[in-house]
Coordinates of N, CA and C in Angstrom, one line a residue:
X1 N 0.8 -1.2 0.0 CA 0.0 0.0 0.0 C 0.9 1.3 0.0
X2 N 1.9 1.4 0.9 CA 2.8 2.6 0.8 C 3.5 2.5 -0.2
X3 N 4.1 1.4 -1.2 CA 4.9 1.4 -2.3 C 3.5 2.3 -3.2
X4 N 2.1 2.3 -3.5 CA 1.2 2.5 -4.6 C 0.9 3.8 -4.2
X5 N 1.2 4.5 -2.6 CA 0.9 6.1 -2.7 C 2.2 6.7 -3.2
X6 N 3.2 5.6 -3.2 CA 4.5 6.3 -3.2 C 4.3 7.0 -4.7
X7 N 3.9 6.1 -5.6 CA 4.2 5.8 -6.7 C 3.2 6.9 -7.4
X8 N 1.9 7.3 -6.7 CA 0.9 8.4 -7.5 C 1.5 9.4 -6.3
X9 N 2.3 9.3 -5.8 CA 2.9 11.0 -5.1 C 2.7 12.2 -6.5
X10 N 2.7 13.2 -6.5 CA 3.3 14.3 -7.3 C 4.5 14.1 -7.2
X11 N 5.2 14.5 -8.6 CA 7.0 14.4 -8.7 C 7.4 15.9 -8.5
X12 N 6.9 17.1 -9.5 CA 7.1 17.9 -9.1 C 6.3 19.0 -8.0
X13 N 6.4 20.2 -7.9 CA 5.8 21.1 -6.8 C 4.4 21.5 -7.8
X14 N 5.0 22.1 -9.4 CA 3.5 22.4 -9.8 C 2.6 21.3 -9.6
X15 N 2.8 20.4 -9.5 CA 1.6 18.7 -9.3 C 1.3 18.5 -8.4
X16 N 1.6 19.3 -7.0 CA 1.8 19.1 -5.9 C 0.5 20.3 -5.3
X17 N 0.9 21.3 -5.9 CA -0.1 22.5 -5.8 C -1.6 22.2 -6.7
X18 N -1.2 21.4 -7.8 CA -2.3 21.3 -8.9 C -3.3 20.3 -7.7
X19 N -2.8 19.1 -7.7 CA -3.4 17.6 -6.3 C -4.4 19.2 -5.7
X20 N -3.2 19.7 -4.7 CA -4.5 20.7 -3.3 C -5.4 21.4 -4.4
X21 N -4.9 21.9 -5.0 CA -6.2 23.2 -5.7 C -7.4 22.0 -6.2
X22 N -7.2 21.2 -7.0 CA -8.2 20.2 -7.4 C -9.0 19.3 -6.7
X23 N -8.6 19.0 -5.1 CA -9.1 19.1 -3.8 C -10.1 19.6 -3.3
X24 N -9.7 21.1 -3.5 CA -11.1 21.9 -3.1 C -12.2 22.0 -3.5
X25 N -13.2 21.7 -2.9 CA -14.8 22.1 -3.5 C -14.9 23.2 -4.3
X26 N -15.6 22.8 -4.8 CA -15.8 24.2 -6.0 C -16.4 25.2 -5.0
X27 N -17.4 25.2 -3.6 CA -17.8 25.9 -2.8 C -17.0 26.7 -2.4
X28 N -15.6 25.9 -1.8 CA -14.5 26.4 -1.2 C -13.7 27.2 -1.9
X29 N -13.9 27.5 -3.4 CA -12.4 27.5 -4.6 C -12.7 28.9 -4.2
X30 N -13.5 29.6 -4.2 CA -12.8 31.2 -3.7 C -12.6 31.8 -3.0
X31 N -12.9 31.1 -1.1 CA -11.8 31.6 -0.5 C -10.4 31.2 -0.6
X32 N -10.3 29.8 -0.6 CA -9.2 29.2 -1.2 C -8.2 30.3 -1.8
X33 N -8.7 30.9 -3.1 CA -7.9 31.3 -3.9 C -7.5 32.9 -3.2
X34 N -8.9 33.7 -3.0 CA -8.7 34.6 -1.8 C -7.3 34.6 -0.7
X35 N -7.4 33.4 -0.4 CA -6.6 33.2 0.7 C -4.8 33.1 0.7
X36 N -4.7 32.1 -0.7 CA -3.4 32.1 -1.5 C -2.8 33.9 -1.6
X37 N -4.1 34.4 -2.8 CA -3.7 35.9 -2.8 C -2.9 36.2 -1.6
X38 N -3.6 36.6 -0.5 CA -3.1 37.4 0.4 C -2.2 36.8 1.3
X39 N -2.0 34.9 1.5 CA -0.5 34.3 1.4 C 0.7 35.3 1.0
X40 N 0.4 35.1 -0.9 CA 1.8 35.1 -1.4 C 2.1 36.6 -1.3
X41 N 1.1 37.4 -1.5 CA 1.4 39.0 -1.9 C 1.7 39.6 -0.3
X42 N 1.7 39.1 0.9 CA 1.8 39.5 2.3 C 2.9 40.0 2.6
X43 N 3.6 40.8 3.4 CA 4.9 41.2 3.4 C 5.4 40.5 5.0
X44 N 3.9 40.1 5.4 CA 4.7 39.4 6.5 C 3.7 38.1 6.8
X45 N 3.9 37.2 8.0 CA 3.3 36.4 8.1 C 1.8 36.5 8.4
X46 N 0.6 35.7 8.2 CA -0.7 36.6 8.7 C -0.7 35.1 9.7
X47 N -1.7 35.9 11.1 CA -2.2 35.0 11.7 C -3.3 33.9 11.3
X48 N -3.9 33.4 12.2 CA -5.2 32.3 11.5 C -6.0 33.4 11.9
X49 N -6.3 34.1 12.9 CA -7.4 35.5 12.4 C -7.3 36.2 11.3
X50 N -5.9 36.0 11.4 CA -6.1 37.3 9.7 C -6.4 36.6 8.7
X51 N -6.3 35.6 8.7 CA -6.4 34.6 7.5 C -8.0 34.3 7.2
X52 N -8.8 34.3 8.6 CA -10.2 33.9 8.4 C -10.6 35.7 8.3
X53 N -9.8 36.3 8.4 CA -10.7 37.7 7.9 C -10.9 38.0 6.4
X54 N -9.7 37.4 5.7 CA -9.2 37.6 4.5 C -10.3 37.5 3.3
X55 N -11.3 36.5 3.9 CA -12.3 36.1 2.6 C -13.2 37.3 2.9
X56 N -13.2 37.7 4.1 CA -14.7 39.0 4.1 C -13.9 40.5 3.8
X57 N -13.1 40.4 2.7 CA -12.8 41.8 2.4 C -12.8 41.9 0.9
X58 N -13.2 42.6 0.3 CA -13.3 42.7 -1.5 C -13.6 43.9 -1.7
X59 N -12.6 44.6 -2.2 CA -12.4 46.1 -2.6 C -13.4 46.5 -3.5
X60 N -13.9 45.5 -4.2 CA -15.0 46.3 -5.3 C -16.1 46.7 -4.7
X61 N -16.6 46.0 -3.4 CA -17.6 46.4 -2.2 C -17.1 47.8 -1.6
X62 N -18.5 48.3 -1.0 CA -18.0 49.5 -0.5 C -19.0 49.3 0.6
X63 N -18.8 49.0 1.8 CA -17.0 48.6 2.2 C -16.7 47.6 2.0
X64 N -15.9 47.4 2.1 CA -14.6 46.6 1.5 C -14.7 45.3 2.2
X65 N -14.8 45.3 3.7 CA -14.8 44.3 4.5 C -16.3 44.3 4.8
X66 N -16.6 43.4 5.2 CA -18.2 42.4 5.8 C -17.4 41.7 6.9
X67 N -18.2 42.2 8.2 CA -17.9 41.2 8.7 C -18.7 40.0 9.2
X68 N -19.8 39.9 8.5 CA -20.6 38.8 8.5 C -20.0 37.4 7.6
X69 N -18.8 38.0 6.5 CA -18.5 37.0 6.1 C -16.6 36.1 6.5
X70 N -16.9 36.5 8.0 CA -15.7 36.2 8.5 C -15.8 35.0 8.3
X71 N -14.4 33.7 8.1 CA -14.9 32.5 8.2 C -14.3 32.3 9.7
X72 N -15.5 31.1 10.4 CA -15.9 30.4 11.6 C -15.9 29.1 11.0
X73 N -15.5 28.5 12.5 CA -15.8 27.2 12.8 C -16.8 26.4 11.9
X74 N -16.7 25.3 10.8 CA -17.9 24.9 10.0 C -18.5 23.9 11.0

């Protein structure tokens, strides 16, 4: 059994990232992607609060932030 996960592991990192993103619910795929955003573009590390803030903010809103759409505990 461990030789057969060995063997469908991802070889590289893009296959690796492709596996998680294809993972996600289609429900989930836009804080998900939300969430990457403000990962990679961060200048510093974000907490797990800032992280569950991250989906209730969208600039094209006025305001920007909701906080009804904080994510909580499912």
């Amino acid at each position: 059994m461990l030789r057969k996960s060995l063997a469908t592991w991802p070889q590289t990192l893009d296959q690796t990232y492709d596996r998680i993103l294809t993972a996600i619910s289609e429900e989930d795929s836009e804080y998900a992607m939300r969430i990457l955003q403000w990962l990679t573009f961060s200048a510093r590390l974000l907490s797990a609060e800032e992280i569950a803030e991250v989906v209730a903010i969208d600039v094209a809103r006025d305001p920007a932030f909701d906080p009804n759409k904080v994510l909580g505990d499912r």
